[in-house]
Short mmCIF file of N, CA and C in Angstrom, two decimals:
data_model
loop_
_atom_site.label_atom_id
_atom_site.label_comp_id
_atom_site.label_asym_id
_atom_site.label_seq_id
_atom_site.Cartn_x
_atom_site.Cartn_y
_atom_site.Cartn_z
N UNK A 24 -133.63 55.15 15.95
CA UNK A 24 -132.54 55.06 15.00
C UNK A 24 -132.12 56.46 14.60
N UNK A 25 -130.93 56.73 14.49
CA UNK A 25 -130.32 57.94 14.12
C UNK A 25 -130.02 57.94 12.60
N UNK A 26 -129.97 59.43 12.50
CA UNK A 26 -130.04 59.36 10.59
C UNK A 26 -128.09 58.68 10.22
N UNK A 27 -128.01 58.90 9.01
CA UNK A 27 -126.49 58.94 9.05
C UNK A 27 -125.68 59.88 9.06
N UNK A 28 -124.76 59.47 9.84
CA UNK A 28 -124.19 60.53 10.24
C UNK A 28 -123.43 61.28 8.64
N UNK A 29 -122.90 62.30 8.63
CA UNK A 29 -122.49 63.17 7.28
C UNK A 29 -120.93 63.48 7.69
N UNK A 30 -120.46 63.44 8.44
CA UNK A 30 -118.99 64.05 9.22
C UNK A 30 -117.95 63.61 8.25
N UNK A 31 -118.14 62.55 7.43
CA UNK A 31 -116.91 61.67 6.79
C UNK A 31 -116.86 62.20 5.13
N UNK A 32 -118.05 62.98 4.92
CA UNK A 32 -118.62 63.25 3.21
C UNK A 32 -117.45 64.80 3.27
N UNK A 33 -117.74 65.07 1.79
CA UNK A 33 -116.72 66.45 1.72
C UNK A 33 -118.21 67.38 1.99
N UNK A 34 -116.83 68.37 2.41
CA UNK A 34 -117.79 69.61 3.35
C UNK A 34 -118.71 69.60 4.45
N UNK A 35 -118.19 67.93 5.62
CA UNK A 35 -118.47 68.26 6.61
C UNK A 35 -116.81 68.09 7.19
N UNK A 36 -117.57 67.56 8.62
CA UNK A 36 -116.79 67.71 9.25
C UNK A 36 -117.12 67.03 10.98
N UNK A 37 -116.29 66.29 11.37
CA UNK A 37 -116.79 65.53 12.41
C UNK A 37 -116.93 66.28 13.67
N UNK A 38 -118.04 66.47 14.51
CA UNK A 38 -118.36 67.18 15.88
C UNK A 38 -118.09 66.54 17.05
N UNK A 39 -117.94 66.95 18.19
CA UNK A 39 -117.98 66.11 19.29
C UNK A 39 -118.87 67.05 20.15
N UNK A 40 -119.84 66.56 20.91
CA UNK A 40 -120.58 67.27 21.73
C UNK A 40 -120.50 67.08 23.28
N UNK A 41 -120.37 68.09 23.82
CA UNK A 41 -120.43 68.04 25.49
C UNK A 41 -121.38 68.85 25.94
N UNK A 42 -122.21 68.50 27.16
CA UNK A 42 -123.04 68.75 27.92
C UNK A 42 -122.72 69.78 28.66
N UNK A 43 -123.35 70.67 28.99
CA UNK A 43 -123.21 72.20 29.70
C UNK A 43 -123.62 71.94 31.01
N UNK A 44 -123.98 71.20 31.97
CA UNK A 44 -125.21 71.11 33.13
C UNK A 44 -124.94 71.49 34.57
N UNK A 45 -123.58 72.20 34.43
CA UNK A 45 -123.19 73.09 35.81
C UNK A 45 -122.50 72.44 37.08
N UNK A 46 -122.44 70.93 36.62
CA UNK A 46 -121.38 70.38 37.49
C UNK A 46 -119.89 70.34 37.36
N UNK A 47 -118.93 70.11 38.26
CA UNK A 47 -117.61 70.32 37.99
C UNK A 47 -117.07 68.83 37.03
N UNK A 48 -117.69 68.16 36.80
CA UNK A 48 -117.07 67.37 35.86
C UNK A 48 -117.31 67.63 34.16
N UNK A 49 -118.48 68.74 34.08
CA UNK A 49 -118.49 68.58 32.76
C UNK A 49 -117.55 69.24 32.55
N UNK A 50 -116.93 70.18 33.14
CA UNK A 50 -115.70 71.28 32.72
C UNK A 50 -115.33 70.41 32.11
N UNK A 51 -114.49 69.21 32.68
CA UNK A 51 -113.95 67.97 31.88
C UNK A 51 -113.77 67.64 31.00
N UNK A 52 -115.27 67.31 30.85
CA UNK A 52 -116.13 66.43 29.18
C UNK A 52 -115.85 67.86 28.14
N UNK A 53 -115.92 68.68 28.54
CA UNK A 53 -115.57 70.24 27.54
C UNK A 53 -114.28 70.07 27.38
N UNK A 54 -113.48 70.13 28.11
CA UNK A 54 -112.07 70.21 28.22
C UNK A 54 -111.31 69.34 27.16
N UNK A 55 -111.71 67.80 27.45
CA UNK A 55 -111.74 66.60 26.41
C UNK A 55 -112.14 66.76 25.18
N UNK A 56 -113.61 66.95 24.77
CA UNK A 56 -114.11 67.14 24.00
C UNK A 56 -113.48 68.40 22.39
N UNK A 57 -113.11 69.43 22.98
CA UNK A 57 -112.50 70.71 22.77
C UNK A 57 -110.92 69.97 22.31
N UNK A 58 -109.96 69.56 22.71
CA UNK A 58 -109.03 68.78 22.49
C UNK A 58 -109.12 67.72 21.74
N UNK A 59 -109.65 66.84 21.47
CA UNK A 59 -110.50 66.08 20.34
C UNK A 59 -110.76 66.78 19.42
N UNK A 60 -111.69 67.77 19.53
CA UNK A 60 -112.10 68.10 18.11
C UNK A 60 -110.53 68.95 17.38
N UNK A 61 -109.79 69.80 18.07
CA UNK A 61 -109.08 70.23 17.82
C UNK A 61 -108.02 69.71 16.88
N UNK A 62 -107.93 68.18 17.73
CA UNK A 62 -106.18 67.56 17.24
C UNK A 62 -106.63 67.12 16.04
N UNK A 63 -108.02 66.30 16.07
CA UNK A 63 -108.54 66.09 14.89
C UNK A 63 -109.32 67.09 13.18
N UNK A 64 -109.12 68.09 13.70
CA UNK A 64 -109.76 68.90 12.96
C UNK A 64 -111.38 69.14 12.75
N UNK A 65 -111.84 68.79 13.99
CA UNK A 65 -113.24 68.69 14.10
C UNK A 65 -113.92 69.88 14.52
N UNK A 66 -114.91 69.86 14.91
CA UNK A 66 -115.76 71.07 15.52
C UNK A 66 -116.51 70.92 17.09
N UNK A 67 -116.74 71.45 17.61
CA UNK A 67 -117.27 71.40 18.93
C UNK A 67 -118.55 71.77 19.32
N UNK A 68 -119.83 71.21 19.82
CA UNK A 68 -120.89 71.94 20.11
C UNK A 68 -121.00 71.81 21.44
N UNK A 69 -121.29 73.14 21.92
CA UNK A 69 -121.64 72.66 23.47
C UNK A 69 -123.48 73.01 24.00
N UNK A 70 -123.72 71.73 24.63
CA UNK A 70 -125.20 71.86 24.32
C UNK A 70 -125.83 72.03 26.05
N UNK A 71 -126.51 72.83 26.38
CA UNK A 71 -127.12 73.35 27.45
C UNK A 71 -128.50 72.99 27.66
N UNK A 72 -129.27 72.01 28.88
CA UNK A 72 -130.60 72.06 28.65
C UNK A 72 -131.21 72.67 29.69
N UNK A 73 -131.86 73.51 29.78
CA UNK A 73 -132.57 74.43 30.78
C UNK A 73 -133.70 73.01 31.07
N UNK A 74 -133.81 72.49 32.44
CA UNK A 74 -134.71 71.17 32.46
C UNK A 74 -136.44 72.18 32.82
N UNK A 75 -137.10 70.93 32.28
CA UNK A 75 -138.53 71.15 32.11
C UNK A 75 -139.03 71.33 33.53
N UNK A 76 -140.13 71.88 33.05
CA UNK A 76 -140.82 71.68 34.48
C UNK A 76 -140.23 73.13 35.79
N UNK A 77 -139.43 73.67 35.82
CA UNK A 77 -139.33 74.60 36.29
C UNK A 77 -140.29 76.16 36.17
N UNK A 78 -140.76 76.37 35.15
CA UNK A 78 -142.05 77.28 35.02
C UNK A 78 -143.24 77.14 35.28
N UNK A 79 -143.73 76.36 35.66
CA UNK A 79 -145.27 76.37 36.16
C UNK A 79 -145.58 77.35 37.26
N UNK A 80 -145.34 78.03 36.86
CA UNK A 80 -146.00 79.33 37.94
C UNK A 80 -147.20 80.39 36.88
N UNK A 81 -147.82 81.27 37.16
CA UNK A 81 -148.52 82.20 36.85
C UNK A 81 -147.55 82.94 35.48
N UNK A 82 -148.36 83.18 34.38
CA UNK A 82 -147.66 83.61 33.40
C UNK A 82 -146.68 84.71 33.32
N UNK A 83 -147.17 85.62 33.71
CA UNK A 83 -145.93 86.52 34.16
C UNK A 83 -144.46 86.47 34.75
N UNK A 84 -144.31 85.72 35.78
CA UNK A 84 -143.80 85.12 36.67
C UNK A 84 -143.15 83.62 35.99
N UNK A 85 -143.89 83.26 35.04
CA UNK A 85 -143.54 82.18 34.10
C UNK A 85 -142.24 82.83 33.30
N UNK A 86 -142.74 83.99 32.45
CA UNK A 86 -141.85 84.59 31.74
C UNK A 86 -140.62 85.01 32.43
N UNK A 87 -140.69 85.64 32.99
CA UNK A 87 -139.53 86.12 33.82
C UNK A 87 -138.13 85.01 34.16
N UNK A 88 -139.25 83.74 34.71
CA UNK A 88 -138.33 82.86 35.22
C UNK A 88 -137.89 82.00 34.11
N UNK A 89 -138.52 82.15 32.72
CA UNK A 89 -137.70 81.50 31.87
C UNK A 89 -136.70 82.71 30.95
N UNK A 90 -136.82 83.89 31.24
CA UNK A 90 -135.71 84.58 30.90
C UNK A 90 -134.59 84.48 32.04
N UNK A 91 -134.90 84.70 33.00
CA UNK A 91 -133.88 84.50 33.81
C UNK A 91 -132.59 83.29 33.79
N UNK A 92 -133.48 81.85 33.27
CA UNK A 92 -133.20 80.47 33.16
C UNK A 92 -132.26 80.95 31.62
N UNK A 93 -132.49 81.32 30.64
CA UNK A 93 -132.15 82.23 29.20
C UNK A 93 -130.87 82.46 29.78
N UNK A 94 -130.84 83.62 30.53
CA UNK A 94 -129.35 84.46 30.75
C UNK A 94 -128.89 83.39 31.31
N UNK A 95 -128.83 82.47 32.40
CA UNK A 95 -128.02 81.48 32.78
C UNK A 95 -127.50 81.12 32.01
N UNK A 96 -127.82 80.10 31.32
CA UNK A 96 -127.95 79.37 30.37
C UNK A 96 -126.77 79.88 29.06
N UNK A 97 -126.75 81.05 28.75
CA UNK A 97 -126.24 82.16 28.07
C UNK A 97 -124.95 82.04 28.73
N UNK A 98 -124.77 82.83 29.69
CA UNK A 98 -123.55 82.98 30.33
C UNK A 98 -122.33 81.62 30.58
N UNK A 99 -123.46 80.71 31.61
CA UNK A 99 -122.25 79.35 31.70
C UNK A 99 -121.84 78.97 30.39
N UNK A 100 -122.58 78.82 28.98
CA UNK A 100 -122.15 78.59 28.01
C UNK A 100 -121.15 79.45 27.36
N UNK A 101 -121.42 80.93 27.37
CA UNK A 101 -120.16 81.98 27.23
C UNK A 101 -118.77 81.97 27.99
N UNK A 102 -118.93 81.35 28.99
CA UNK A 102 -118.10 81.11 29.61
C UNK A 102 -116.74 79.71 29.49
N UNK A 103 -117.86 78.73 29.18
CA UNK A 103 -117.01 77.22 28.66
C UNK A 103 -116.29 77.78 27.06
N UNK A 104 -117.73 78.60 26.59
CA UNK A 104 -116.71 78.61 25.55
C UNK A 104 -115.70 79.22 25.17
N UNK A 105 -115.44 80.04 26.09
CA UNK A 105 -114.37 81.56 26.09
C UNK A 105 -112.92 80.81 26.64
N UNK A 106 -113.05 79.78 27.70
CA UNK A 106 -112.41 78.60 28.30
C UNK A 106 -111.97 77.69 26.97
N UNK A 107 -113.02 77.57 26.54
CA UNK A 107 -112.10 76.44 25.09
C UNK A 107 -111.44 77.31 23.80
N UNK A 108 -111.88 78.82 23.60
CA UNK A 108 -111.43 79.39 22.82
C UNK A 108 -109.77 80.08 23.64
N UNK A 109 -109.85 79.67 24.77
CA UNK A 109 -108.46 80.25 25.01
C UNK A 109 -107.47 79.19 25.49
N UNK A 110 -107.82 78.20 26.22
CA UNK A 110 -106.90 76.92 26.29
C UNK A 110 -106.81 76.13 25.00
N UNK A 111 -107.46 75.91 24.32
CA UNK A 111 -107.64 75.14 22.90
C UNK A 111 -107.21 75.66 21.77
N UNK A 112 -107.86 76.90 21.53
CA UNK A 112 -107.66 77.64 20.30
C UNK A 112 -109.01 77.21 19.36
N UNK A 113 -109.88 77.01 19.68
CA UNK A 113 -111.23 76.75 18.90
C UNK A 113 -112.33 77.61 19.27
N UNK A 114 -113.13 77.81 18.21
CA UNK A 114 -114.70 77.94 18.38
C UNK A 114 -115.59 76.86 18.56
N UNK A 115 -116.32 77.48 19.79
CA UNK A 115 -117.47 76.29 19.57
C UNK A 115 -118.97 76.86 19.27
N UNK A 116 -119.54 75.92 18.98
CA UNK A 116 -121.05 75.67 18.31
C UNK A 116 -121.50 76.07 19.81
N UNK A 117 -123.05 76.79 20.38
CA UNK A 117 -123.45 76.79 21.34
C UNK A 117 -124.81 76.63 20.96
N UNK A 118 -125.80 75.89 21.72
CA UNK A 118 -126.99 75.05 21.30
C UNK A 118 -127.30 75.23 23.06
N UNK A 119 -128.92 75.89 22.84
CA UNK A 119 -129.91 76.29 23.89
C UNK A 119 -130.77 75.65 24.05
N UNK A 120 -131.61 74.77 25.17
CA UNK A 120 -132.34 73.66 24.36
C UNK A 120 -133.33 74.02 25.84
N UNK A 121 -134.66 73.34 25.89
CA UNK A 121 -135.33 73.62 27.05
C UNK A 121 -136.27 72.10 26.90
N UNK A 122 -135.92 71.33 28.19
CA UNK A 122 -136.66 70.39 27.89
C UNK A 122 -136.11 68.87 28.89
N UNK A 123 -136.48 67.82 28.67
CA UNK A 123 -135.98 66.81 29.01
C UNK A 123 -134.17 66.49 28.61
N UNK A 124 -132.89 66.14 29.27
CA UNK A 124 -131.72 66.93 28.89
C UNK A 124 -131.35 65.07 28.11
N UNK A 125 -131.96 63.87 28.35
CA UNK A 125 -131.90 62.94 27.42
C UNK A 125 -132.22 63.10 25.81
N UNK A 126 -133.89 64.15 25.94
CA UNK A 126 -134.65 64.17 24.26
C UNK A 126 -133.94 65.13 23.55
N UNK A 127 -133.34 65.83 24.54
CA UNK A 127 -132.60 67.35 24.27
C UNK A 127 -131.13 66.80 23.29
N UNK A 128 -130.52 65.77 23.63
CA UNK A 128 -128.81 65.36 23.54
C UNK A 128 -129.61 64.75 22.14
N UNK A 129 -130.87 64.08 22.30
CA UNK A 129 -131.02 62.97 20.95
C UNK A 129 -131.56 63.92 19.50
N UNK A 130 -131.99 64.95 20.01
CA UNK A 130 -133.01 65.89 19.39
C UNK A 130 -131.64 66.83 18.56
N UNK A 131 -130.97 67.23 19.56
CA UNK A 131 -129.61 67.82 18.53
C UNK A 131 -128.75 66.98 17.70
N UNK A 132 -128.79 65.80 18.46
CA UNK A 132 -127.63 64.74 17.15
C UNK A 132 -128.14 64.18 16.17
N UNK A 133 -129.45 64.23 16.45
CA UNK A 133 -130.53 64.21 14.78
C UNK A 133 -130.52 65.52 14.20
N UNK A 134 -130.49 66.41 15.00
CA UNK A 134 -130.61 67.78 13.69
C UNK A 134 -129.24 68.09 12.94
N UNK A 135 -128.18 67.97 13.42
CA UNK A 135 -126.49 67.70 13.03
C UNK A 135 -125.91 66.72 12.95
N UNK A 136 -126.37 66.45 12.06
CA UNK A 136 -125.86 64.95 11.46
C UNK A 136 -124.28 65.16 11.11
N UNK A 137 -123.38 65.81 11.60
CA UNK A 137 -121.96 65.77 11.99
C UNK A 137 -121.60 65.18 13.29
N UNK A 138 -122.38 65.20 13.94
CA UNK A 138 -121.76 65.16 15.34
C UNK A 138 -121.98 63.75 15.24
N UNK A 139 -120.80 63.11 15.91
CA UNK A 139 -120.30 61.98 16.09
C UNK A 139 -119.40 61.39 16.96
N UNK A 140 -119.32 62.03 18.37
CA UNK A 140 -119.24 61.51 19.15
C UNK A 140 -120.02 62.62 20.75
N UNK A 141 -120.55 61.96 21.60
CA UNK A 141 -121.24 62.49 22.63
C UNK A 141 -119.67 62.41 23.80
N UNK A 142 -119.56 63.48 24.61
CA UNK A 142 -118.66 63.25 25.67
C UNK A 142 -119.03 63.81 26.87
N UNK A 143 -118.80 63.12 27.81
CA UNK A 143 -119.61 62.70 29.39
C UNK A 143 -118.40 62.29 30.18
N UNK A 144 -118.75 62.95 31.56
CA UNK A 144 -117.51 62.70 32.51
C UNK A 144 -118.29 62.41 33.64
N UNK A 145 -117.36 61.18 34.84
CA UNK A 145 -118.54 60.92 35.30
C UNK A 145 -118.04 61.84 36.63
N UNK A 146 -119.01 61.92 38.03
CA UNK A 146 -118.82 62.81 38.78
C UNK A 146 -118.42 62.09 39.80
N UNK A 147 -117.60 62.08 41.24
CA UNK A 147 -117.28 61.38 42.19
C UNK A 147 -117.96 61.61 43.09
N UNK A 148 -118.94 62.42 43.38
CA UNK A 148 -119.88 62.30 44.46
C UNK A 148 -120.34 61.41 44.88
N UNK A 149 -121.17 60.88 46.31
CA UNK A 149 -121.09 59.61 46.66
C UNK A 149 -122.50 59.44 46.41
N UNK A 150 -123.58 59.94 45.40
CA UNK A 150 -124.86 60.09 44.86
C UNK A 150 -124.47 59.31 44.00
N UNK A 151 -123.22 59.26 43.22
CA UNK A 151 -123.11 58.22 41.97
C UNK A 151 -122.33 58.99 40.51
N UNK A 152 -122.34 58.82 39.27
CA UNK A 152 -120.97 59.41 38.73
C UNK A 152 -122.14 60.80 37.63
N UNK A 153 -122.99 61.10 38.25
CA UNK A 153 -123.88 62.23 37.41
C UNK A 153 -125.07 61.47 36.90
N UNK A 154 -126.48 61.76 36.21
CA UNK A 154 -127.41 61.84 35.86
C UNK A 154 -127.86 61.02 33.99
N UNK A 155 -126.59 62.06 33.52
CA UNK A 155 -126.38 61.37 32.07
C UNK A 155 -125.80 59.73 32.13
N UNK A 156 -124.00 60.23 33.48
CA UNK A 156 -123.51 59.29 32.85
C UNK A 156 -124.26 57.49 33.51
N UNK A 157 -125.51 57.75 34.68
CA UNK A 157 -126.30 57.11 35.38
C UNK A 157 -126.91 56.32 34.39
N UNK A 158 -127.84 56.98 33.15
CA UNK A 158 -128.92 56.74 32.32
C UNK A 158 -127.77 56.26 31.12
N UNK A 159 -126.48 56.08 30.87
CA UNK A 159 -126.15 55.32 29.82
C UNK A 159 -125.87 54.11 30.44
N UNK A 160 -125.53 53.80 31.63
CA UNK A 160 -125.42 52.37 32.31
C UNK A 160 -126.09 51.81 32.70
N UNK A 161 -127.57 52.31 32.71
CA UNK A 161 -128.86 51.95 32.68
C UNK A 161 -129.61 51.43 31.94
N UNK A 162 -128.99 52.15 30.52
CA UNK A 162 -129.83 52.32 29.50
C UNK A 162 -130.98 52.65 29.39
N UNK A 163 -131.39 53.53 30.27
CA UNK A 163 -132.88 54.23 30.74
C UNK A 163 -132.31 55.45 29.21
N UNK A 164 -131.42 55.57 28.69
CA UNK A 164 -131.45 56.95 28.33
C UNK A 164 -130.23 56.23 26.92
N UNK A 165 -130.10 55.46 26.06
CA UNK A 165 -129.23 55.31 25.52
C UNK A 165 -128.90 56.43 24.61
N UNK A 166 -127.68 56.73 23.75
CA UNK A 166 -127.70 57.84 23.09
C UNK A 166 -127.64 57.34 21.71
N UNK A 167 -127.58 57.46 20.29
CA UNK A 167 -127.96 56.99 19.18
C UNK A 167 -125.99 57.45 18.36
N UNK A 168 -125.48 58.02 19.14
CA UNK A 168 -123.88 57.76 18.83
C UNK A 168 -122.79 57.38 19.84
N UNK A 169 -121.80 57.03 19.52
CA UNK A 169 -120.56 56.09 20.50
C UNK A 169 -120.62 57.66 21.56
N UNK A 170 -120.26 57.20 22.71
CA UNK A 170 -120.78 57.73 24.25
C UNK A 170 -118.85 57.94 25.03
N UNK A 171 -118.15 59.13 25.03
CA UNK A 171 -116.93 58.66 26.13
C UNK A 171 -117.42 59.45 27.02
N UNK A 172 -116.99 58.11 28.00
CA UNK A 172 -117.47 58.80 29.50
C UNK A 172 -115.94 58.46 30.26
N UNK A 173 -115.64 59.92 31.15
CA UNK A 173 -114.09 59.62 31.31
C UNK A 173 -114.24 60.14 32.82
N UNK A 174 -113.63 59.25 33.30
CA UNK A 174 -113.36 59.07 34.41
C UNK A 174 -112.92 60.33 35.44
N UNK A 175 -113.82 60.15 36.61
CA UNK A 175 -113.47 61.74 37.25
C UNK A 175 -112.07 61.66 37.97
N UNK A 176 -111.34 60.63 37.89
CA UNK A 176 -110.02 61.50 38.81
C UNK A 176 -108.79 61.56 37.73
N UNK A 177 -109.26 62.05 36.18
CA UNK A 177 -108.49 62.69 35.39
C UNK A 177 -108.10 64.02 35.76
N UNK A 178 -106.92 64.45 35.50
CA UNK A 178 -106.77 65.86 35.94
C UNK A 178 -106.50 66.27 34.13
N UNK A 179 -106.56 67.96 34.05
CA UNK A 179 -106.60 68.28 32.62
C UNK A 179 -105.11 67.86 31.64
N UNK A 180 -103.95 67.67 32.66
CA UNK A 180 -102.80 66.74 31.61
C UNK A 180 -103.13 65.84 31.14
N UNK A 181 -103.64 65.04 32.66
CA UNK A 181 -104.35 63.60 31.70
C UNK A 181 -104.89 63.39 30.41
N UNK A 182 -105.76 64.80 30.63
CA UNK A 182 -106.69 64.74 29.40
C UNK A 182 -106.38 65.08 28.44
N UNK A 183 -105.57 65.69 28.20
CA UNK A 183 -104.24 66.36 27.09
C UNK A 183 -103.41 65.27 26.52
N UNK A 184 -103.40 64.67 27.40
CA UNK A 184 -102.14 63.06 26.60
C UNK A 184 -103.28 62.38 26.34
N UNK A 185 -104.42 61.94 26.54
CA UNK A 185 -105.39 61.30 25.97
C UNK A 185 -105.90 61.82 24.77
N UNK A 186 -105.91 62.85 24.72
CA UNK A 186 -106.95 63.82 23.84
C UNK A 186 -105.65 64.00 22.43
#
């Protein structure tokens, strides 16, 4: 169960969150998301999960490869957001997370109890429409706020007359 959300009280303010995870559809879910919060007067977080399990090597070699995983991580996010601060006209929230990228999405929308809506795009590869948007039609992975998952053969007008 998720706390309640706060977005609607004075002195917040409603969030929408999109996933960072380096495929060409989240550009999308950013793209959307960023436009949403905008028209509405909302805020934007964009949340990045460096997945687990990639460091098990020798400590040294541990470190390294989770700084390395750091600057990634850093950059693609500097990057989406430099992308929404110049097509949009917004700032966004940027959130670093290291871990499982399901406990990661549930773990931030409990700590910001603004955010109130999750946004997910699905991917057209013939593997299936991405990972997230896999585990909400599954429900292997439900999320604890309303979920848009938008369709990959939107182009960014589309998403502009929607948004």
């Amino acid at each position: 169960m998720v706390s309640t959300r706060l977005s609607r009280l004075e002195g917040h303010r409603r969030k929408f969150m999109a996933v960072i995870d380096g495929t060409p559809e989240c550009q999308r879910a950013v793209h959307y998301a960023g436009r949403r919060a905008k028209n509405s007067n909302g805020g934007l977080v964009l949340l990045y999960v460096i997945p687990e399990g990639d460091f098990q090597q020798w400590l040294g070699v541990e470190a390294i490869m989770r700084a390395e995983a750091r600057e990634e991580a850093e950059a693609v996010t500097a990057k989406a957001a430099q992308a929404i601060r110049e097509n949009v006209g917004i700032d966004a929230e940027i959130v670093i997370r290291e871990g499982s990228a399901a406990e990661q999405i549930n773990a931030v929308i409990e700590e910001d109890r603004d955010i109130a809506l999750l946004v997910l795009a699905a991917g057209s590869a013939k593997e299936g429409p991405g990972p997230l948007v896999s585990s909400i039609a599954g429900r292997a992975a439900a999320f604890p706020i309303p979920v848009t998952v938008l369709p990959d053969t939107l182009s960014n007008e589309e998403i502009d007359a929607l948004s």
